[in-house]
Amino acid sequence: MDRSSIVLVLLTLTLSCASRDAGDPLQPGYNTFSKEQDIQIGKEYAAEIRKQVDVIDNPRLQEYISTIGMRLAGQPQADDYPYEFTLINEPSINAFALPGGPIFVHSGLVDAADNEAQLAGVLAHEISHIALRHGTSQASKSQMIQLPAVLAGAVLGRRGDMLGQMGQLGVGLGLNALITKYSRSAEKQADALGARIMAQAGYDPLQMAKFFEKLASEGGPRPPTFLATHPDPGNRTRLVQEEMATFPAAEYGYATGDFNRSKTVIAQLPPPNRPEQVEEVTTAAAAANSSPSAPSSAAFERFDARTFSIERPQGWETFGGQQAVTIAPREGLVQTRNGGVVIGYGAVISRYEPRYRSDLLNATWELVQQLQETNPNLQVTHAPQRRQIDGSPSMTVGLTGRSPYGGAERNVLLTVVRPDGLFYIVFVGPDRNFDQLEPAFQQMANSVRFR
Ligand code: ZN
């Protein structure tokens, strides 16, 4: 059996033990991130989001959401993440959780709920996605080349439709990034764990299922955006009832008594004022006309990240957080038809934690397999070549794929084994222009310095 078959068999084994009976304990699944990284990623991403949405400036309303949220987050199944609940002025019906604790609730969701237990149900469901680490678990399995571009997309935004775009990124790109389209099995798990958390906090878990079923039945031409990221797994009421049958008998009458007042205040909010609207990224159509070219200036400047530094061509920008960055000119980011952002040309820098601690060649090979897993178009064109980066053994692999500009894309993957995993850069460019970009990519590669 060759190595790729072994990796596939192992992955299949990991994924196939999913069946679970009501009441069985729920555990986080496969994940290449650490809990600390979940918290770090969530914190960085939440800071970006707060700049771009209309956080409701009403302490009493914020406290109302936090009071319910913290009551739920205090239950043992929520685990000990630094949970944080933020109510934002957005009339669409949605709520979303970032890895490691931050939860954002749209005012429209509170407006759509019939009672506090339904609102608590959404919060318990989101808490469960965090506790079960669904975001980074799916990101672990997804396309690691595009993850940083997704972060870039979140930073750039699209005028007037930031939240819609973030919701669509997971859907449109067919990848599951941090704000993700959860799988149906993840939805079932979040319902099951959410029901338990609600019950322990004194809320009727059935209200969660009722609310989600109400949203699903509304459907129509504009279904609630919540369903775009939290797909309906079906039979939610029955699933919650089966879970509840395994709980100790309890009374579910808890409520703060502030629901109706809060709902009235929300109904009177002005239209959302989204504080920071940044310019639209190049559309795919426009980008196709302006063929990407080499950096106009030969000048480079050093960019310092936490664990490394690198030179980038002047005029190129850095997008993303500590975990993964995209270095590209703005016109190197391409907006897809469904509102996502992908990298057309530039460099993506990240870290991969090999599943099996191994040498440079094996770890690099494993990363290539992982990249191909969700991007079947990627083909290895050049066998691995050894080189040195900052005095450490390094490897490059040539890959081809499909360019968002149309036609073939060339990728050069560069890897270096570091104490915290495999450091990697993917240099990306359309095949027809790659030769022009290559000198800049070479200089970037040679300029990498580790701390
Ligand atoms: Zn969900």
Tab-separated table of C-alpha atoms and ligand atoms in Angstrom:
chain	number	residue	atom	x	y	z
A	1	MET	CA	0.000	0.000	0.000
A	2	ASP	CA	1.448	3.387	-0.866
A	3	ARG	CA	1.526	6.242	1.541
A	4	SER	CA	-1.493	8.067	0.170
A	5	SER	CA	-3.646	4.954	0.573
A	6	ILE	CA	-2.531	4.576	4.157
A	7	VAL	CA	-3.437	8.170	4.927
A	8	LEU	CA	-6.833	7.700	3.293
A	9	VAL	CA	-7.572	4.511	5.216
A	10	LEU	CA	-6.638	6.190	8.487
A	11	LEU	CA	-8.822	9.169	7.670
A	12	THR	CA	-11.733	6.902	6.814
A	13	LEU	CA	-11.324	5.068	10.096
A	14	THR	CA	-11.284	8.358	11.973
A	15	LEU	CA	-14.422	9.582	10.281
A	16	SER	CA	-16.494	6.413	10.384
A	17	CYS	CA	-16.924	5.981	14.138
A	18	ALA	CA	-19.583	8.698	14.298
A	19	SER	CA	-22.732	6.905	15.448
A	20	ARG	CA	-23.915	7.803	18.908
A	21	ASP	CA	-26.900	6.989	21.107
A	22	ALA	CA	-28.911	9.619	22.981
A	23	GLY	CA	-27.259	10.414	26.289
A	24	ASP	CA	-23.800	9.211	25.234
A	25	PRO	CA	-21.034	11.660	26.115
A	26	LEU	CA	-19.910	14.048	23.368
A	27	GLN	CA	-16.248	14.732	22.712
A	28	PRO	CA	-14.433	17.088	20.317
A	29	GLY	CA	-13.347	15.342	17.100
A	30	TYR	CA	-10.176	15.352	15.009
A	31	ASN	CA	-8.359	18.652	15.384
A	32	THR	CA	-4.889	19.887	14.456
A	33	PHE	CA	-5.279	23.046	16.538
A	34	SER	CA	-4.734	23.209	20.288
A	35	LYS	CA	-7.364	24.596	22.678
A	36	GLU	CA	-5.072	27.573	23.236
A	37	GLN	CA	-4.984	28.154	19.491
A	38	ASP	CA	-8.783	28.035	19.362
A	39	ILE	CA	-8.832	30.807	21.958
A	40	GLN	CA	-6.159	32.841	20.158
A	41	ILE	CA	-7.793	32.532	16.735
A	42	GLY	CA	-11.203	33.424	18.160
A	43	LYS	CA	-9.822	36.471	19.941
A	44	GLU	CA	-8.076	37.816	16.832
A	45	TYR	CA	-10.992	37.168	14.577
A	46	ALA	CA	-13.492	38.655	17.051
A	47	ALA	CA	-11.435	41.868	17.181
A	48	GLU	CA	-11.673	42.143	13.373
A	49	ILE	CA	-15.389	41.481	13.422
A	50	ARG	CA	-16.057	44.058	16.133
A	51	LYS	CA	-14.507	46.722	13.879
A	52	GLN	CA	-16.846	45.861	11.062
A	53	VAL	CA	-20.213	45.353	12.699
A	54	ASP	CA	-22.538	47.598	14.675
A	55	VAL	CA	-22.081	46.416	18.260
A	56	ILE	CA	-25.191	47.627	20.099
A	57	ASP	CA	-24.215	50.443	22.448
A	58	ASN	CA	-26.696	49.635	25.191
A	59	PRO	CA	-25.145	48.160	28.345
A	60	ARG	CA	-28.459	46.796	29.608
A	61	LEU	CA	-29.122	44.884	26.381
A	62	GLN	CA	-25.561	43.534	26.273
A	63	GLU	CA	-25.865	42.504	29.892
A	64	TYR	CA	-29.122	40.730	29.157
A	65	ILE	CA	-27.486	38.529	26.503
A	66	SER	CA	-24.401	37.995	28.667
A	67	THR	CA	-26.452	37.005	31.712
A	68	ILE	CA	-28.199	34.239	29.781
A	69	GLY	CA	-24.990	33.248	28.023
A	70	MET	CA	-22.864	33.077	31.150
A	71	ARG	CA	-25.523	31.043	32.974
A	72	LEU	CA	-25.278	28.470	30.177
A	73	ALA	CA	-21.494	28.756	29.821
A	74	GLY	CA	-21.160	28.044	33.533
A	75	GLN	CA	-22.408	24.484	33.042
A	76	PRO	CA	-19.640	21.856	33.118
A	77	GLN	CA	-20.288	20.634	29.542
A	78	ALA	CA	-19.470	24.096	28.198
A	79	ASP	CA	-15.845	23.479	29.197
A	80	ASP	CA	-13.709	26.346	30.485
A	81	TYR	CA	-13.393	28.617	27.442
A	82	PRO	CA	-13.411	32.402	27.926
A	83	TYR	CA	-16.968	32.814	26.628
A	84	GLU	CA	-18.047	36.252	25.548
A	85	PHE	CA	-21.456	37.263	24.184
A	86	THR	CA	-21.946	40.277	21.921
A	87	LEU	CA	-25.249	41.548	20.592
A	88	ILE	CA	-24.928	43.281	17.237
A	89	ASN	CA	-27.384	45.426	15.357
A	90	GLU	CA	-28.191	43.220	12.360
A	91	PRO	CA	-31.786	42.558	11.395
A	92	SER	CA	-31.072	39.186	9.782
A	93	ILE	CA	-31.739	36.082	11.871
A	94	ASN	CA	-28.347	34.724	12.797
A	95	ALA	CA	-25.838	33.994	15.524
A	96	PHE	CA	-22.343	32.649	15.186
A	97	ALA	CA	-19.572	31.294	17.327
A	98	LEU	CA	-15.832	31.708	16.839
A	99	PRO	CA	-13.407	29.100	18.138
A	100	GLY	CA	-12.474	29.455	21.781
A	101	GLY	CA	-15.324	31.562	23.146
A	102	PRO	CA	-16.638	34.602	21.245
A	103	ILE	CA	-20.342	34.383	20.316
A	104	PHE	CA	-22.139	37.050	18.283
A	105	VAL	CA	-25.918	37.347	18.257
A	106	HIS	CA	-27.840	39.376	15.655
A	107	SER	CA	-30.605	41.584	16.982
A	108	GLY	CA	-32.866	39.969	14.365
A	109	LEU	CA	-32.514	36.652	16.096
A	110	VAL	CA	-33.767	38.025	19.407
A	111	ASP	CA	-36.614	39.603	17.491
A	112	ALA	CA	-37.534	36.241	15.947
A	113	ALA	CA	-37.525	34.311	19.242
A	114	ASP	CA	-40.838	33.748	21.014
A	115	ASN	CA	-39.421	33.484	24.505
A	116	GLU	CA	-36.172	33.575	26.439
A	117	ALA	CA	-35.732	29.795	26.356
A	118	GLN	CA	-35.575	29.933	22.548
A	119	LEU	CA	-32.873	32.611	22.699
A	120	ALA	CA	-31.065	30.557	25.348
A	121	GLY	CA	-31.375	27.577	23.018
A	122	VAL	CA	-29.425	29.359	20.281
A	123	LEU	CA	-26.743	30.399	22.791
A	124	ALA	CA	-26.498	26.850	24.180
A	125	HIS	CA	-26.213	25.526	20.624
A	126	GLU	CA	-23.403	27.994	19.797
A	127	ILE	CA	-21.628	27.241	23.090
A	128	SER	CA	-21.742	23.574	22.103
A	129	HIS	CA	-20.062	24.289	18.754
A	130	ILE	CA	-17.240	25.967	20.718
A	131	ALA	CA	-16.967	23.268	23.387
A	132	LEU	CA	-16.935	20.546	20.709
A	133	ARG	CA	-14.427	22.640	18.697
A	134	HIS	CA	-16.375	22.201	15.472
A	135	GLY	CA	-14.862	25.291	13.803
A	136	THR	CA	-11.221	24.314	14.038
A	137	SER	CA	-12.040	20.645	13.630
A	138	GLN	CA	-13.539	21.387	10.234
A	139	ALA	CA	-10.760	23.838	9.425
A	140	SER	CA	-8.288	21.069	10.285
A	141	LYS	CA	-9.805	18.894	7.609
A	142	SER	CA	-10.244	21.662	5.081
A	143	GLN	CA	-8.249	23.388	2.457
A	144	MET	CA	-5.297	24.920	4.224
A	145	ILE	CA	-4.287	27.031	1.271
A	146	GLN	CA	-7.549	28.927	1.375
A	147	LEU	CA	-7.957	29.331	5.111
A	148	PRO	CA	-5.769	32.438	5.298
A	149	ALA	CA	-7.495	33.858	2.237
A	150	VAL	CA	-10.768	33.479	4.088
A	151	LEU	CA	-9.308	35.520	6.895
A	152	ALA	CA	-8.198	38.055	4.321
A	153	GLY	CA	-11.728	38.138	2.981
A	154	ALA	CA	-13.065	38.854	6.415
A	155	VAL	CA	-10.660	41.751	6.750
A	156	LEU	CA	-11.426	43.238	3.367
A	157	GLY	CA	-15.134	42.679	3.533
A	158	ARG	CA	-17.616	43.559	0.907
A	159	ARG	CA	-19.498	46.803	1.138
A	160	GLY	CA	-22.707	46.435	3.112
A	161	ASP	CA	-22.656	42.677	3.202
A	162	MET	CA	-19.922	41.731	5.606
A	163	LEU	CA	-21.941	39.259	7.595
A	164	GLY	CA	-23.552	37.718	4.571
A	165	GLN	CA	-20.142	37.211	3.067
A	166	MET	CA	-18.701	35.583	6.139
A	167	GLY	CA	-21.629	33.238	6.183
A	168	GLN	CA	-21.105	32.405	2.555
A	169	LEU	CA	-17.380	31.814	2.706
A	170	GLY	CA	-17.793	28.358	4.101
A	171	VAL	CA	-20.607	27.562	1.735
A	172	GLY	CA	-19.330	29.169	-1.416
A	173	LEU	CA	-15.762	27.967	-1.357
A	174	GLY	CA	-16.690	24.462	-0.382
A	175	LEU	CA	-14.315	24.793	2.516
A	176	ASN	CA	-15.051	24.914	6.175
A	177	ALA	CA	-13.132	27.732	7.667
A	178	LEU	CA	-13.591	29.387	10.994
A	179	ILE	CA	-17.051	30.686	10.384
A	180	THR	CA	-18.196	27.617	8.780
A	181	LYS	CA	-21.075	25.714	7.373
A	182	TYR	CA	-21.309	23.032	9.978
A	183	SER	CA	-21.963	19.469	8.911
A	184	ARG	CA	-25.314	17.929	9.770
A	185	SER	CA	-23.627	15.635	12.270
A	186	ALA	CA	-22.028	18.663	13.955
A	187	GLU	CA	-25.505	20.225	14.115
A	188	LYS	CA	-26.911	17.119	15.788
A	189	GLN	CA	-24.075	17.142	18.299
A	190	ALA	CA	-24.580	20.838	19.073
A	191	ASP	CA	-28.307	20.217	19.583
A	192	ALA	CA	-27.645	17.259	21.867
A	193	LEU	CA	-25.023	19.029	23.975
A	194	GLY	CA	-26.993	22.282	23.878
A	195	ALA	CA	-30.059	20.453	25.230
A	196	ARG	CA	-28.047	19.168	28.181
A	197	ILE	CA	-26.551	22.581	28.912
A	198	MET	CA	-30.006	24.186	28.748
A	199	ALA	CA	-31.539	21.593	31.056
A	200	GLN	CA	-28.809	22.094	33.636
A	201	ALA	CA	-29.328	25.844	33.468
A	202	GLY	CA	-33.078	25.403	33.994
A	203	TYR	CA	-34.279	26.196	30.456
A	204	ASP	CA	-36.634	23.895	28.567
A	205	PRO	CA	-34.456	22.215	25.887
A	206	LEU	CA	-37.491	21.621	23.662
A	207	GLN	CA	-37.675	25.359	23.023
A	208	MET	CA	-34.365	25.189	21.153
A	209	ALA	CA	-35.678	22.529	18.766
A	210	LYS	CA	-38.982	24.397	18.381
A	211	PHE	CA	-37.192	27.605	17.458
A	212	PHE	CA	-34.943	25.956	14.868
A	213	GLU	CA	-37.926	24.173	13.356
A	214	LYS	CA	-39.803	27.454	13.215
A	215	LEU	CA	-36.872	29.025	11.322
A	216	ALA	CA	-36.701	26.076	8.936
A	217	SER	CA	-40.434	26.209	8.227
A	218	GLU	CA	-40.261	29.931	7.396
A	219	GLY	CA	-37.923	29.213	4.480
A	220	GLY	CA	-39.253	31.145	1.506
A	221	PRO	CA	-37.168	33.222	-0.867
A	222	ARG	CA	-35.013	34.542	1.973
A	223	PRO	CA	-34.533	31.753	4.509
A	224	PRO	CA	-32.979	32.843	7.825
A	225	THR	CA	-29.210	33.167	7.368
A	226	PHE	CA	-28.780	31.008	10.453
A	227	LEU	CA	-29.697	28.007	8.319
A	228	ALA	CA	-26.957	28.741	5.784
A	229	THR	CA	-24.308	27.991	8.386
A	230	HIS	CA	-26.320	25.648	10.610
A	231	PRO	CA	-28.001	23.231	8.185
A	232	ASP	CA	-31.160	21.573	9.441
A	233	PRO	CA	-30.325	17.938	10.332
A	234	GLY	CA	-34.059	17.106	10.502
A	235	ASN	CA	-36.169	15.750	13.382
A	236	ARG	CA	-34.710	18.202	15.839
A	237	THR	CA	-37.598	17.905	18.272
A	238	ARG	CA	-37.354	14.115	18.330
A	239	LEU	CA	-33.584	14.217	18.819
A	240	VAL	CA	-33.917	16.646	21.727
A	241	GLN	CA	-36.714	14.560	23.268
A	242	GLU	CA	-34.526	11.463	23.097
A	243	GLU	CA	-31.693	13.330	24.808
A	244	MET	CA	-34.043	14.689	27.460
A	245	ALA	CA	-35.233	11.171	28.261
A	246	THR	CA	-31.685	10.458	29.495
A	247	PHE	CA	-31.566	13.543	31.801
A	248	PRO	CA	-32.564	13.419	35.471
A	249	ALA	CA	-36.150	14.654	36.000
A	250	ALA	CA	-36.195	18.446	36.297
A	251	GLU	CA	-38.407	21.534	36.165
A	252	TYR	CA	-37.655	23.835	33.274
A	253	GLY	CA	-39.155	27.150	34.216
A	254	TYR	CA	-36.140	29.449	34.389
A	255	ALA	CA	-36.271	32.937	32.840
A	256	THR	CA	-34.659	36.262	33.776
A	257	GLY	CA	-37.923	38.128	33.243
A	258	ASP	CA	-36.224	40.651	30.936
A	259	PHE	CA	-37.124	39.089	27.601
A	260	ASN	CA	-40.086	41.233	26.605
A	261	ARG	CA	-38.461	44.475	27.651
A	262	SER	CA	-35.276	43.616	25.737
A	263	LYS	CA	-37.268	42.674	22.670
A	264	THR	CA	-39.063	46.015	22.754
A	265	VAL	CA	-35.769	47.917	22.953
A	266	ILE	CA	-34.408	45.885	20.037
A	267	ALA	CA	-37.501	46.607	17.947
A	268	GLN	CA	-36.714	50.328	18.319
A	269	LEU	CA	-33.081	50.164	17.229
A	270	PRO	CA	-32.061	52.409	14.326
A	271	PRO	CA	-30.842	50.733	11.117
A	272	PRO	CA	-27.374	49.196	11.524
A	273	ASN	CA	-24.427	51.532	11.247
A	274	ARG	CA	-21.537	49.341	10.192
A	275	PRO	CA	-18.513	51.286	11.393
A	276	GLU	CA	-15.736	50.296	9.051
A	277	GLN	CA	-16.627	49.554	5.480
A	278	VAL	CA	-13.556	48.928	3.405
A	279	GLU	CA	-13.247	48.990	-0.295
A	280	GLU	CA	-14.453	46.096	-2.335
A	281	VAL	CA	-11.882	43.596	-3.527
A	282	THR	CA	-11.320	43.112	-7.190
A	283	THR	CA	-13.996	41.072	-8.842
A	284	ALA	CA	-12.986	37.988	-10.753
A	285	ALA	CA	-14.182	39.554	-13.987
A	286	ALA	CA	-12.145	42.719	-13.547
A	287	ALA	CA	-9.122	40.772	-12.406
A	288	ALA	CA	-9.231	38.618	-15.496
A	289	ASN	CA	-8.756	41.756	-17.591
A	290	SER	CA	-5.958	43.187	-15.506
A	291	SER	CA	-3.563	40.326	-15.830
A	292	PRO	CA	-1.498	39.959	-12.657
A	293	SER	CA	2.053	41.099	-12.987
A	294	ALA	CA	5.281	41.126	-11.077
A	295	PRO	CA	5.668	43.651	-8.265
A	296	SER	CA	6.170	47.036	-9.936
A	297	SER	CA	8.923	48.030	-7.551
A	298	ALA	CA	11.973	45.930	-6.806
A	299	ALA	CA	11.941	47.186	-3.218
A	300	PHE	CA	11.136	44.853	-0.371
A	301	GLU	CA	10.235	45.508	3.248
A	302	ARG	CA	10.418	43.182	6.217
A	303	PHE	CA	7.257	41.897	7.853
A	304	ASP	CA	7.575	40.583	11.401
A	305	ALA	CA	5.265	37.852	12.630
A	306	ARG	CA	5.385	36.211	16.026
A	307	THR	CA	7.562	33.242	15.073
A	308	PHE	CA	9.218	34.397	11.866
A	309	SER	CA	9.916	37.378	9.671
A	310	ILE	CA	9.929	37.668	5.913
A	311	GLU	CA	10.522	40.292	3.227
A	312	ARG	CA	7.571	41.202	1.059
A	313	PRO	CA	7.449	43.348	-2.069
A	314	GLN	CA	6.514	46.912	-1.315
A	315	GLY	CA	2.836	47.483	-1.949
A	316	TRP	CA	1.898	43.942	-0.987
A	317	GLU	CA	-0.194	43.653	2.136
A	318	THR	CA	-0.494	41.117	4.885
A	319	PHE	CA	-3.894	39.690	5.754
A	320	GLY	CA	-4.920	37.272	8.450
A	321	GLY	CA	-3.801	36.643	11.987
A	322	GLN	CA	-1.001	34.960	13.848
A	323	GLN	CA	-1.954	31.468	12.756
A	324	ALA	CA	-1.870	31.996	9.055
A	325	VAL	CA	-1.175	34.977	6.859
A	326	THR	CA	-1.676	35.805	3.231
A	327	ILE	CA	0.861	38.206	1.721
A	328	ALA	CA	-0.443	39.584	-1.543
A	329	PRO	CA	-1.255	42.788	-3.352
A	330	ARG	CA	-4.921	43.679	-3.031
A	331	GLU	CA	-5.485	42.867	-6.710
A	332	GLY	CA	-4.078	39.406	-6.022
A	333	LEU	CA	-7.211	38.563	-4.039
A	334	VAL	CA	-10.108	37.487	-6.171
A	335	GLN	CA	-13.731	37.692	-5.222
A	336	THR	CA	-15.651	34.663	-6.355
A	337	ARG	CA	-19.166	34.792	-7.744
A	338	ASN	CA	-20.645	33.487	-4.514
A	339	GLY	CA	-18.992	36.171	-2.395
A	340	GLY	CA	-15.933	34.322	-1.185
A	341	VAL	CA	-12.343	35.492	-1.484
A	342	VAL	CA	-9.561	33.330	-2.853
A	343	ILE	CA	-5.935	34.096	-3.500
A	344	GLY	CA	-5.090	34.616	-7.174
A	345	TYR	CA	-1.436	35.376	-6.659
A	346	GLY	CA	0.724	35.936	-3.625
A	347	ALA	CA	1.965	33.824	-0.761
A	348	VAL	CA	0.206	31.981	2.023
A	349	ILE	CA	2.170	31.251	5.181
A	350	SER	CA	0.984	28.892	7.857
A	351	ARG	CA	1.899	26.023	10.118
A	352	TYR	CA	0.868	22.408	9.816
A	353	GLU	CA	0.989	19.920	12.624
A	354	PRO	CA	1.804	16.515	11.139
A	355	ARG	CA	-0.436	13.735	12.374
A	356	TYR	CA	2.606	11.536	12.678
A	357	ARG	CA	5.770	13.112	14.017
A	358	SER	CA	8.177	12.469	11.226
A	359	ASP	CA	11.010	13.796	9.120
A	360	LEU	CA	10.860	16.661	6.647
A	361	LEU	CA	10.028	14.515	3.636
A	362	ASN	CA	7.233	12.584	5.338
A	363	ALA	CA	5.750	15.653	6.986
A	364	THR	CA	5.831	17.503	3.650
A	365	TRP	CA	4.227	14.576	1.898
A	366	GLU	CA	1.510	14.409	4.535
A	367	LEU	CA	0.802	18.118	4.078
A	368	VAL	CA	0.522	17.654	0.314
A	369	GLN	CA	-1.986	14.836	0.881
A	370	GLN	CA	-3.917	17.039	3.255
A	371	LEU	CA	-4.010	19.875	0.709
A	372	GLN	CA	-5.202	17.510	-2.002
A	373	GLU	CA	-7.861	16.051	0.252
A	374	THR	CA	-10.146	19.010	-0.274
A	375	ASN	CA	-8.605	20.386	-3.444
A	376	PRO	CA	-8.552	17.421	-5.818
A	377	ASN	CA	-7.332	19.664	-8.661
A	378	LEU	CA	-3.932	19.967	-7.009
A	379	GLN	CA	-1.347	17.784	-8.712
A	380	VAL	CA	2.293	17.350	-7.862
A	381	THR	CA	4.400	18.424	-10.844
A	382	HIS	CA	7.866	18.620	-9.339
A	383	ALA	CA	9.210	16.082	-6.915
A	384	PRO	CA	10.424	17.458	-3.586
A	385	GLN	CA	13.746	19.254	-3.679
A	386	ARG	CA	15.860	19.941	-0.657
A	387	ARG	CA	17.272	23.349	0.179
A	388	GLN	CA	18.138	25.479	3.211
A	389	ILE	CA	16.051	28.249	4.756
A	390	ASP	CA	17.670	30.268	7.535
A	391	GLY	CA	20.069	27.393	8.094
A	392	SER	CA	17.304	24.791	8.494
A	393	PRO	CA	16.613	21.922	6.105
A	394	SER	CA	13.769	22.842	3.843
A	395	MET	CA	11.891	21.334	0.939
A	396	THR	CA	10.049	22.649	-2.087
A	397	VAL	CA	7.351	20.849	-4.062
A	398	GLY	CA	5.795	22.061	-7.316
A	399	LEU	CA	2.022	21.740	-7.663
A	400	THR	CA	-0.519	22.790	-10.238
A	401	GLY	CA	-4.155	23.606	-9.757
A	402	ARG	CA	-6.836	25.803	-11.265
A	403	SER	CA	-6.394	29.550	-11.119
A	404	PRO	CA	-9.347	31.721	-10.088
A	405	TYR	CA	-8.377	33.856	-13.128
A	406	GLY	CA	-9.095	30.858	-15.341
A	407	GLY	CA	-6.522	28.452	-16.711
A	408	ALA	CA	-3.829	26.666	-14.792
A	409	GLU	CA	-2.356	27.806	-11.516
A	410	ARG	CA	1.170	27.116	-10.377
A	411	ASN	CA	1.984	26.608	-6.697
A	412	VAL	CA	5.313	26.158	-5.009
A	413	LEU	CA	5.074	24.667	-1.547
A	414	LEU	CA	8.025	25.356	0.740
A	415	THR	CA	8.298	23.537	4.060
A	416	VAL	CA	10.612	23.757	7.059
A	417	VAL	CA	10.396	21.562	10.168
A	418	ARG	CA	10.106	23.773	13.235
A	419	PRO	CA	9.712	22.893	16.931
A	420	ASP	CA	6.000	23.738	16.771
A	421	GLY	CA	5.208	21.859	13.569
A	422	LEU	CA	5.791	22.231	9.878
A	423	PHE	CA	6.220	25.856	8.773
A	424	TYR	CA	5.028	26.246	5.210
A	425	ILE	CA	4.610	28.819	2.476
A	426	VAL	CA	2.542	28.292	-0.649
A	427	PHE	CA	3.490	30.661	-3.465
A	428	VAL	CA	0.517	30.997	-5.785
A	429	GLY	CA	0.227	32.471	-9.257
A	430	PRO	CA	-1.401	31.848	-12.608
A	431	ASP	CA	0.723	29.574	-14.736
A	432	ARG	CA	0.979	32.104	-17.572
A	433	ASN	CA	2.475	34.795	-15.293
A	434	PHE	CA	4.366	32.668	-12.842
A	435	ASP	CA	7.780	33.276	-14.391
A	436	GLN	CA	7.385	37.011	-13.812
A	437	LEU	CA	6.419	36.474	-10.181
A	438	GLU	CA	9.090	33.908	-9.464
A	439	PRO	CA	11.997	36.289	-8.650
A	440	ALA	CA	9.858	37.996	-5.999
A	441	PHE	CA	8.854	34.613	-4.589
A	442	GLN	CA	12.506	33.518	-4.536
A	443	GLN	CA	13.518	36.609	-2.622
A	444	MET	CA	10.674	36.095	-0.143
A	445	ALA	CA	11.701	32.468	0.415
A	446	ASN	CA	15.343	33.377	0.965
A	447	SER	CA	14.441	36.166	3.373
A	448	VAL	CA	12.612	33.969	5.906
A	449	ARG	CA	14.123	34.225	9.385
A	450	PHE	CA	12.870	32.290	12.406
A	451	ARG	CA	12.795	33.675	15.914
B	1	ZN	ZN	-25.113	24.904	14.564
